[in-house]
Amino acid sequence: MTAPAPIDHPAFFADQHGYYEGVRGGGPGPQLVRNPHGLEYWLVTRYADAKTVLLDARFSKEPRLAARALSEAGYPDQGPGSFFLPLVNSDPPDHTRLRALVSGAFTPRRVAELEPRVEEITHQLLDEIDQLPVHGKESEPVDLMATLAFPLPVLVISELVGVPHRSRAALIGWATRMLTVSGAAGGGPGERTRRLGRWFASLVAARRPGVRMDVPPEEQPDLLSALIAAHHQEERLSDEELVSLLVLLLVAGHETTTGMLGNAVDALLRHPGQLARLRAEPGLLPGAVEELLRYETSLARTTLRVAREDVEVAGAVIPAGAIVSVSLAAANRDPAVCPDPGRLDVTRERAPHLSFGHGIHFCLGAPLARLQVRTALGALLDRYPGLALAERDQPQHWRPVGDMRGLLTLPVRLTSGAYARRSAWSPSGTR
C-alpha cells in the first residue's frame, strides 16, 4: 500500500494521465489515495482490476452505506440530495427495477429512430455557427463547447424525454449552468441538482393530466409519459424516483456526451496527422470514435462504492467499509491491454475501453452517445475542411471536477472552405 497521494489538486487536472500512470506504477492492485478534503479511498487504475470491481456485488452503491462511510471518514456533509440519483446510487433489486423502466428508451430500434433527428439538430446548430461574423478569409474564433457540445445533447435528450419545445431553452440554461458553474456559486452542485429536480417536478405535474393511464409504459409516446404511467400503475415508481430519473438523464447523459464530443474534437485538432487520415478515409469514423473515447474519456472515475466486507483485489485487501473508485481513464490507458496507450491512432483495430462502465451499471445511453459523437464529428469534418484550434499552442481549460474530464471552452477557427454544405459524411462513417 502506498502513502496517500494528492488527487484532484489543481495541478492534477493539467496532467491527469501522468498522475494515474504514477498510481498504477505504485504496485499491483488498487492504491490508497487522498483528495484535497482529506478523504482517503482506494483507487483502481488497471483494466483487469477495474472490470473485476465493477462486476463484484460486494462493492455496493447503496446510498446509506456511502453516507455512513463518508461520515466516518470525516468528509464534509453534502446535505440532503447528495445521493439524489437512485439509478446510479443503488444496488439490486432497486437498481434492476429502475433500469428496466428506462431501458426501453435506449433500444437499438429507438436510437435508430432518433438518428435523423440527431442529424437535423446537429446541422441546425452548425447553421447557427455559419451565421457568426467572418472577417476576411478567416472566421472569428468560435467556442465549439458553447455552440455545439453543450446544446446538442440536451436537445437530443429533450426529444427522447418529450420535453415541450417551449421549455427547451430553459433546459439548455439549466444544463449549461450545471457544467460551467463551480464551487459555491449558484448554491453548489447539490443545490443546483435539487433546483433542477423541482423544475422537472413542475414539468411532470403539467404533463400528468394528458397521459393516458390505461396505456402501458412501453407503449407511451415518450419517456416522460412512460415514467408517469409507471408511477401510476402498480406504484412501480415513487415521486422522488420519477423526478430523479429525469434529472439523471440530463445530468449524466448531457454531461458525459458534451465531454465526449469536446474531448474528441480537441484530440483530433491536436493530432493533425490523425485528423488528415480520418478525412481521407471516412469509413474509419466508427472505429475512430471508439479510439477517441478510449484516449480521453469524459467519465474519468466512477462514483464511489463501499466494500461490504474485506475483499482482495490483485493482492490488495480492501477492508469492509472502505471507499473505492474506479478510474476509467486510467484503465483505458493500461498498457497491459492497449499497446502504446498514450498514442492516438484512429486506425487502431482494437481499442478496448471502459468509458461507458461495465457490469450492471453500464451506461444505458451508450448507443445514443456514440450516435451523437459520430454525427457531430462527421458534420464538422464535412462542413469545415479548415477547422483548427484558434491558437496553435492553445492551452486546454479542463473543468475542475475530479470524476469528469471535459473542457470548459474549445475555441476554434473555421478557415477557408468552412461553409460548404453537408454531403460527404453520415453517422455510420460512409460516403
Coordinates of C-alpha atoms in Angstrom, one line a residue:
M1 CA 0.0 0.0 0.0
T2 CA 1.4 3.4 -1.0
A3 CA 1.3 6.6 1.1
P4 CA -1.9 8.6 0.3
A5 CA -1.3 10.7 -2.8
P6 CA -2.9 14.0 -3.6
I7 CA -5.6 13.7 -6.2
D8 CA -7.8 16.4 -7.6
H9 CA -5.4 19.3 -6.7
P10 CA -5.3 22.0 -9.4
A11 CA -2.1 20.5 -11.0
F12 CA -3.9 17.2 -11.3
F13 CA -6.3 18.4 -14.0
A14 CA -3.4 19.5 -16.2
D15 CA -1.7 16.1 -16.1
Q16 CA -4.4 13.6 -15.2
H17 CA -2.9 10.8 -17.1
G18 CA 0.5 11.3 -15.7
Y19 CA -0.9 11.1 -12.2
Y20 CA -2.8 7.9 -12.9
E21 CA 0.3 6.4 -14.5
G22 CA 2.2 7.1 -11.3
V23 CA -0.5 5.5 -9.2
R24 CA -0.6 2.4 -11.5
G25 CA 3.2 2.2 -11.1
G26 CA 2.9 2.1 -7.4
G27 CA 2.3 -1.6 -7.3
P28 CA -0.2 -4.2 -8.3
G29 CA -3.8 -3.8 -7.3
P30 CA -5.7 -0.7 -6.1
Q31 CA -3.8 2.0 -4.3
L32 CA -4.8 4.3 -1.5
V33 CA -5.1 8.0 -2.4
R34 CA -6.3 11.2 -0.7
N35 CA -8.3 14.1 -2.1
P36 CA -8.0 17.8 -1.1
H37 CA -10.7 17.3 1.6
G38 CA -8.6 14.6 3.3
L39 CA -10.9 11.8 2.2
E40 CA -8.9 8.6 1.6
Y41 CA -10.2 5.9 -0.7
W42 CA -8.9 3.0 -2.8
L43 CA -8.3 3.9 -6.5
V44 CA -8.4 1.2 -9.1
T45 CA -6.3 2.0 -12.2
R46 CA -5.7 -1.3 -14.0
Y47 CA -8.1 -2.6 -16.7
A48 CA -8.5 -6.1 -15.4
D49 CA -8.9 -4.9 -11.8
A50 CA -11.5 -2.3 -13.0
K51 CA -13.6 -5.0 -14.6
T52 CA -13.3 -7.2 -11.5
V53 CA -14.5 -4.4 -9.1
L54 CA -17.3 -3.3 -11.4
L55 CA -18.7 -6.8 -11.6
D56 CA -18.3 -7.6 -7.9
A57 CA -21.5 -7.2 -5.9
R58 CA -19.5 -6.9 -2.7
F59 CA -18.7 -3.3 -3.7
S60 CA -22.0 -1.6 -3.0
K61 CA -23.5 1.7 -4.3
E62 CA -26.3 1.7 -1.7
P63 CA -26.6 5.4 -0.6
R64 CA -26.9 4.7 3.2
L65 CA -23.6 2.8 3.1
A66 CA -21.9 5.5 1.2
A67 CA -23.2 8.3 3.5
R68 CA -22.1 6.3 6.6
A69 CA -18.6 5.7 5.1
L70 CA -18.2 9.3 4.2
S71 CA -19.3 10.4 7.6
E72 CA -16.9 8.1 9.4
A73 CA -14.1 9.4 7.1
G74 CA -14.9 12.9 8.3
Y75 CA -15.9 14.1 4.8
P76 CA -17.9 17.4 4.6
D77 CA -21.6 16.7 4.7
Q78 CA -23.2 17.4 1.2
G79 CA -26.6 17.8 2.7
P80 CA -29.9 16.3 1.5
G81 CA -29.9 15.3 -2.1
S82 CA -26.2 14.2 -2.2
F83 CA -27.4 10.7 -3.4
F84 CA -30.4 12.0 -5.3
L85 CA -29.9 9.7 -8.4
P86 CA -31.1 6.3 -7.3
L87 CA -30.4 4.6 -10.7
V88 CA -26.7 5.4 -10.2
N89 CA -26.6 5.1 -6.4
S90 CA -28.4 1.8 -5.8
D91 CA -28.0 -1.9 -5.8
P92 CA -30.4 -4.6 -6.9
P93 CA -33.3 -5.1 -6.6
D94 CA -34.0 -1.3 -6.7
H95 CA -31.4 -0.8 -9.4
T96 CA -32.9 -3.6 -11.5
R97 CA -36.4 -2.2 -11.2
L98 CA -35.4 1.4 -12.1
R99 CA -33.2 0.4 -15.0
A100 CA -36.0 -1.7 -16.5
L101 CA -38.3 1.3 -16.6
V102 CA -35.9 3.4 -18.7
S103 CA -34.1 0.8 -20.8
G104 CA -36.8 0.8 -23.5
A105 CA -35.9 4.4 -24.4
F106 CA -32.4 3.2 -25.4
T107 CA -33.0 0.1 -27.5
P108 CA -31.3 -0.1 -30.9
R109 CA -34.6 0.5 -32.6
R110 CA -35.3 3.6 -30.6
V111 CA -31.8 5.0 -31.2
A112 CA -32.1 4.3 -34.9
E113 CA -35.4 6.2 -35.0
L114 CA -33.7 9.2 -33.4
E115 CA -30.8 9.2 -35.9
P116 CA -32.5 11.5 -38.5
R117 CA -33.5 13.9 -35.7
V118 CA -29.9 13.9 -34.3
E119 CA -28.6 14.8 -37.7
E120 CA -31.2 17.6 -38.1
I121 CA -30.4 19.1 -34.7
T122 CA -26.6 18.9 -35.4
H123 CA -27.0 20.8 -38.7
Q124 CA -29.3 23.3 -37.2
L125 CA -26.7 24.2 -34.7
L126 CA -24.0 24.3 -37.4
D127 CA -26.3 26.6 -39.4
E128 CA -26.3 29.0 -36.4
I129 CA -22.5 28.8 -36.3
D130 CA -22.4 29.7 -40.0
Q131 CA -24.2 33.0 -39.2
L132 CA -21.4 34.1 -36.9
P133 CA -19.2 37.1 -38.1
V134 CA -16.4 36.4 -40.6
H135 CA -13.5 38.8 -41.3
G136 CA -11.5 38.3 -44.4
K137 CA -10.7 34.6 -45.1
E138 CA -10.9 33.5 -41.6
S139 CA -13.8 33.4 -39.1
E140 CA -13.6 34.9 -35.7
P141 CA -12.8 32.2 -33.0
V142 CA -15.9 30.1 -32.2
D143 CA -16.3 28.2 -29.0
L144 CA -17.4 24.8 -30.0
M145 CA -18.3 23.9 -26.4
A146 CA -20.9 26.7 -26.2
T147 CA -22.2 26.4 -29.8
L148 CA -22.3 22.7 -30.3
A149 CA -21.1 20.4 -27.5
F150 CA -23.4 22.0 -24.8
P151 CA -26.7 22.3 -26.7
L152 CA -26.6 19.2 -28.8
P153 CA -27.0 16.5 -26.1
V154 CA -29.7 18.4 -24.2
L155 CA -31.7 18.9 -27.3
V156 CA -31.5 15.2 -28.1
I157 CA -32.4 14.3 -24.5
S158 CA -35.4 16.7 -24.9
E159 CA -36.5 14.7 -27.9
L160 CA -36.1 11.4 -26.1
V161 CA -37.9 12.5 -22.9
G162 CA -40.6 14.6 -24.6
V163 CA -39.8 18.0 -23.2
P164 CA -42.1 20.6 -24.9
H165 CA -40.3 22.9 -27.3
R166 CA -41.2 26.0 -25.3
S167 CA -39.3 24.5 -22.3
R168 CA -36.1 23.5 -24.1
A169 CA -34.4 26.9 -23.9
A170 CA -34.8 26.7 -20.1
L171 CA -33.4 23.2 -20.0
I172 CA -30.4 24.3 -22.0
G173 CA -29.8 27.0 -19.5
W174 CA -30.0 24.5 -16.6
A175 CA -27.6 22.1 -18.3
T176 CA -25.1 24.9 -19.1
R177 CA -25.1 26.1 -15.6
M178 CA -24.6 22.6 -14.3
L179 CA -21.4 22.2 -16.4
T180 CA -19.9 25.7 -16.2
V181 CA -20.7 26.9 -12.6
S182 CA -18.3 25.6 -10.0
G183 CA -17.8 25.9 -6.2
A184 CA -20.4 27.6 -4.1
A185 CA -21.6 29.7 -7.0
G186 CA -25.3 29.0 -7.7
G187 CA -25.6 27.2 -4.4
G188 CA -23.2 24.4 -5.1
P189 CA -23.8 21.3 -7.2
G190 CA -26.1 19.7 -4.7
E191 CA -28.4 22.7 -4.6
R192 CA -28.4 23.1 -8.4
T193 CA -29.4 19.4 -8.7
R194 CA -32.3 19.9 -6.3
R195 CA -33.4 23.0 -8.2
L196 CA -33.3 21.0 -11.4
G197 CA -35.4 18.4 -9.7
R198 CA -38.0 20.9 -8.8
W199 CA -38.1 22.1 -12.4
F200 CA -38.7 18.6 -13.6
A201 CA -41.3 18.1 -10.9
S202 CA -43.3 21.0 -12.3
L203 CA -42.9 19.5 -15.8
V204 CA -44.3 16.2 -14.6
A205 CA -47.2 18.0 -13.0
A206 CA -48.0 19.8 -16.2
R207 CA -47.8 16.6 -18.3
R208 CA -49.6 14.2 -16.0
P209 CA -53.2 15.2 -16.9
G210 CA -52.6 14.4 -20.6
V211 CA -51.1 11.0 -20.1
R212 CA -53.4 8.0 -20.8
M213 CA -53.0 5.9 -17.7
D214 CA -54.7 2.9 -19.4
V215 CA -51.7 2.6 -21.8
P216 CA -48.7 0.5 -20.6
P217 CA -45.5 2.5 -20.1
E218 CA -43.8 0.7 -23.0
E219 CA -46.5 1.9 -25.4
Q220 CA -46.3 5.6 -24.4
P221 CA -45.2 8.2 -27.0
D222 CA -42.1 9.4 -25.0
L223 CA -40.1 8.6 -21.9
L224 CA -41.8 11.3 -19.7
S225 CA -45.2 9.8 -20.4
A226 CA -43.9 6.3 -19.8
L227 CA -42.5 7.2 -16.4
I228 CA -45.7 9.0 -15.3
A229 CA -47.7 5.9 -16.3
A230 CA -45.2 3.6 -14.5
H231 CA -45.7 5.8 -11.4
H232 CA -49.5 5.5 -11.6
Q233 CA -49.7 1.8 -12.5
E234 CA -48.9 -0.6 -9.6
E235 CA -46.8 2.0 -7.9
R236 CA -43.7 0.9 -9.8
L237 CA -42.1 4.3 -9.3
S238 CA -42.1 6.7 -6.4
D239 CA -42.5 10.5 -6.9
E240 CA -38.8 11.0 -5.9
E241 CA -37.6 8.2 -8.2
L242 CA -39.6 9.6 -11.1
V243 CA -38.0 13.0 -10.9
S244 CA -34.6 11.6 -10.1
L245 CA -34.6 9.6 -13.3
L246 CA -35.3 12.7 -15.3
V247 CA -32.5 14.6 -13.6
L248 CA -30.2 11.7 -14.2
L249 CA -30.9 11.7 -17.9
L250 CA -30.0 15.3 -18.1
V251 CA -27.0 15.4 -15.7
A252 CA -25.4 12.1 -16.7
G253 CA -26.4 11.9 -20.3
H254 CA -25.7 15.5 -21.1
E255 CA -22.5 15.9 -19.1
T256 CA -20.8 12.8 -20.5
T257 CA -21.8 13.4 -24.1
T258 CA -20.8 17.0 -24.0
G259 CA -17.4 16.0 -22.6
M260 CA -17.0 13.2 -25.2
L261 CA -17.7 15.5 -28.1
G262 CA -15.4 18.3 -26.9
N263 CA -12.6 15.9 -26.0
A264 CA -12.8 14.1 -29.4
V265 CA -12.6 17.3 -31.4
D266 CA -9.8 18.7 -29.3
A267 CA -7.8 15.4 -29.6
L268 CA -8.2 15.4 -33.4
L269 CA -7.1 19.0 -33.8
R270 CA -4.1 18.4 -31.6
H271 CA -3.1 15.4 -33.8
P272 CA -3.3 16.8 -37.4
G273 CA -1.9 13.6 -38.9
Q274 CA -4.7 11.5 -37.4
L275 CA -7.2 14.2 -38.5
A276 CA -5.9 14.1 -42.1
R277 CA -6.1 10.2 -42.1
L278 CA -9.7 10.4 -40.9
R279 CA -10.6 13.0 -43.5
A280 CA -9.0 10.8 -46.2
E281 CA -10.9 7.6 -45.1
P282 CA -14.3 8.4 -43.7
G283 CA -15.0 4.7 -43.2
L284 CA -12.7 4.9 -40.3
L285 CA -15.1 7.1 -38.3
P286 CA -16.9 4.4 -36.2
G287 CA -13.6 2.9 -35.1
A288 CA -12.1 6.4 -34.6
V289 CA -14.9 7.3 -32.2
E290 CA -14.0 4.2 -30.1
E291 CA -10.4 5.2 -30.1
L292 CA -11.2 8.8 -29.1
L293 CA -13.4 7.5 -26.3
R294 CA -10.5 5.4 -25.1
Y295 CA -8.0 8.1 -25.4
E296 CA -9.8 10.8 -23.5
T297 CA -13.0 9.6 -21.8
S298 CA -15.3 12.1 -20.3
L299 CA -16.1 9.9 -17.3
A300 CA -12.7 9.8 -15.6
R301 CA -13.8 7.9 -12.5
T302 CA -16.9 6.1 -11.3
T303 CA -18.9 7.3 -8.5
L304 CA -17.9 5.8 -5.2
R305 CA -18.5 2.3 -4.0
V306 CA -18.3 0.8 -0.5
A307 CA -16.8 -2.6 0.4
R308 CA -19.5 -4.7 2.2
E309 CA -16.7 -7.0 3.5
D310 CA -13.0 -7.5 3.2
V311 CA -12.3 -8.0 -0.5
E312 CA -8.9 -8.9 -2.1
V313 CA -8.2 -7.4 -5.5
A314 CA -4.9 -8.3 -7.2
G315 CA -3.2 -8.8 -3.8
A316 CA -4.6 -5.7 -2.1
V317 CA -7.1 -6.3 0.7
I318 CA -9.7 -3.6 0.7
P319 CA -11.3 -3.6 4.2
A320 CA -15.0 -3.7 4.9
G321 CA -16.4 -0.1 4.9
A322 CA -13.7 1.3 2.7
I323 CA -14.5 3.6 -0.2
V324 CA -13.5 2.5 -3.7
S325 CA -13.5 4.3 -7.0
V326 CA -12.5 3.0 -10.4
S327 CA -10.5 5.2 -12.7
L328 CA -11.9 4.5 -16.2
A329 CA -9.4 7.0 -17.7
A330 CA -6.5 5.0 -16.2
A331 CA -8.0 1.6 -17.2
N332 CA -8.4 2.9 -20.8
R333 CA -4.6 3.6 -20.9
D334 CA -3.5 0.4 -19.3
P335 CA -0.5 -0.9 -21.4
A336 CA -1.4 -4.4 -20.5
V337 CA -4.4 -4.3 -22.8
C338 CA -3.6 -1.4 -25.2
P339 CA -0.1 -1.1 -26.7
D340 CA 1.3 2.4 -26.6
P341 CA -1.8 3.7 -24.9
G342 CA -0.8 7.4 -24.9
R343 CA -0.8 7.5 -28.7
L344 CA -4.0 8.4 -30.6
D345 CA -4.5 6.1 -33.5
V346 CA -7.7 6.4 -35.5
T347 CA -6.7 3.2 -37.4
R348 CA -6.3 1.1 -34.2
E349 CA -8.1 -2.2 -34.9
R350 CA -9.0 -2.8 -31.3
A351 CA -9.5 0.0 -28.8
P352 CA -10.8 -1.7 -25.6
H353 CA -12.1 0.8 -23.2
L354 CA -14.4 1.2 -20.2
S355 CA -15.7 4.7 -21.0
F356 CA -19.3 3.6 -20.5
G357 CA -18.5 1.5 -17.4
H358 CA -19.1 -2.3 -17.1
G359 CA -21.5 -4.7 -15.4
I360 CA -25.0 -3.8 -14.2
H361 CA -24.2 0.0 -14.2
F362 CA -23.0 0.0 -17.8
C363 CA -24.3 3.2 -19.4
L364 CA -27.8 2.8 -20.9
G365 CA -27.3 5.7 -23.1
A366 CA -24.1 4.4 -24.8
P367 CA -25.6 3.8 -28.2
L368 CA -27.2 7.3 -28.2
A369 CA -23.9 8.9 -27.1
R370 CA -22.0 7.2 -29.8
L371 CA -24.6 8.3 -32.4
Q372 CA -24.2 11.9 -31.3
V373 CA -20.4 11.9 -31.4
R374 CA -20.3 10.2 -34.8
T375 CA -22.9 12.6 -36.2
A376 CA -21.3 15.7 -34.9
L377 CA -17.7 14.7 -35.9
G378 CA -18.9 13.7 -39.4
A379 CA -20.7 17.0 -39.9
L380 CA -17.8 19.1 -38.6
L381 CA -15.3 17.3 -40.9
D382 CA -17.6 17.8 -43.9
R383 CA -18.5 21.4 -43.4
Y384 CA -15.2 22.8 -42.2
P385 CA -12.2 21.4 -44.0
G386 CA -10.1 24.1 -42.5
L387 CA -11.2 23.5 -38.9
A388 CA -8.3 24.3 -36.5
L389 CA -7.6 25.4 -33.0
A390 CA -7.9 29.2 -32.6
E391 CA -4.3 29.3 -31.4
R392 CA -1.6 26.8 -32.4
D393 CA -0.4 26.4 -28.7
Q394 CA -3.8 26.8 -27.2
P395 CA -4.0 25.6 -23.6
Q396 CA -6.7 23.2 -22.5
H397 CA -9.0 24.5 -19.9
W398 CA -10.4 21.5 -18.1
R399 CA -13.4 21.5 -15.7
P400 CA -12.1 21.2 -12.2
V401 CA -14.2 18.2 -11.4
G402 CA -12.4 15.0 -10.5
D403 CA -14.9 12.4 -11.7
M404 CA -15.4 14.1 -15.0
R405 CA -13.0 15.0 -17.8
G406 CA -14.3 17.8 -20.0
L407 CA -13.3 21.1 -21.5
L408 CA -14.8 24.4 -20.4
T409 CA -14.1 26.0 -23.7
L410 CA -12.8 24.9 -27.1
P411 CA -12.0 28.0 -29.3
V412 CA -11.6 27.1 -33.0
R413 CA -11.3 28.9 -36.3
L414 CA -13.4 27.9 -39.3
T415 CA -10.9 28.7 -42.0
S416 CA -11.3 28.8 -45.8
G417 CA -13.9 26.5 -47.2
A418 CA -15.7 26.5 -43.8
Y419 CA -19.2 27.0 -45.2
A420 CA -19.5 24.1 -47.6
R421 CA -22.9 22.3 -47.4
R422 CA -23.1 18.8 -45.9
S423 CA -22.9 15.9 -48.3
A424 CA -20.0 13.6 -47.6
W425 CA -20.4 12.1 -44.2
S426 CA -23.1 10.1 -42.5
P427 CA -23.3 8.9 -38.8
S428 CA -22.1 5.4 -39.9
G429 CA -19.0 6.9 -41.4
T430 CA -19.7 6.1 -45.0
R431 CA -20.0 8.4 -48.1

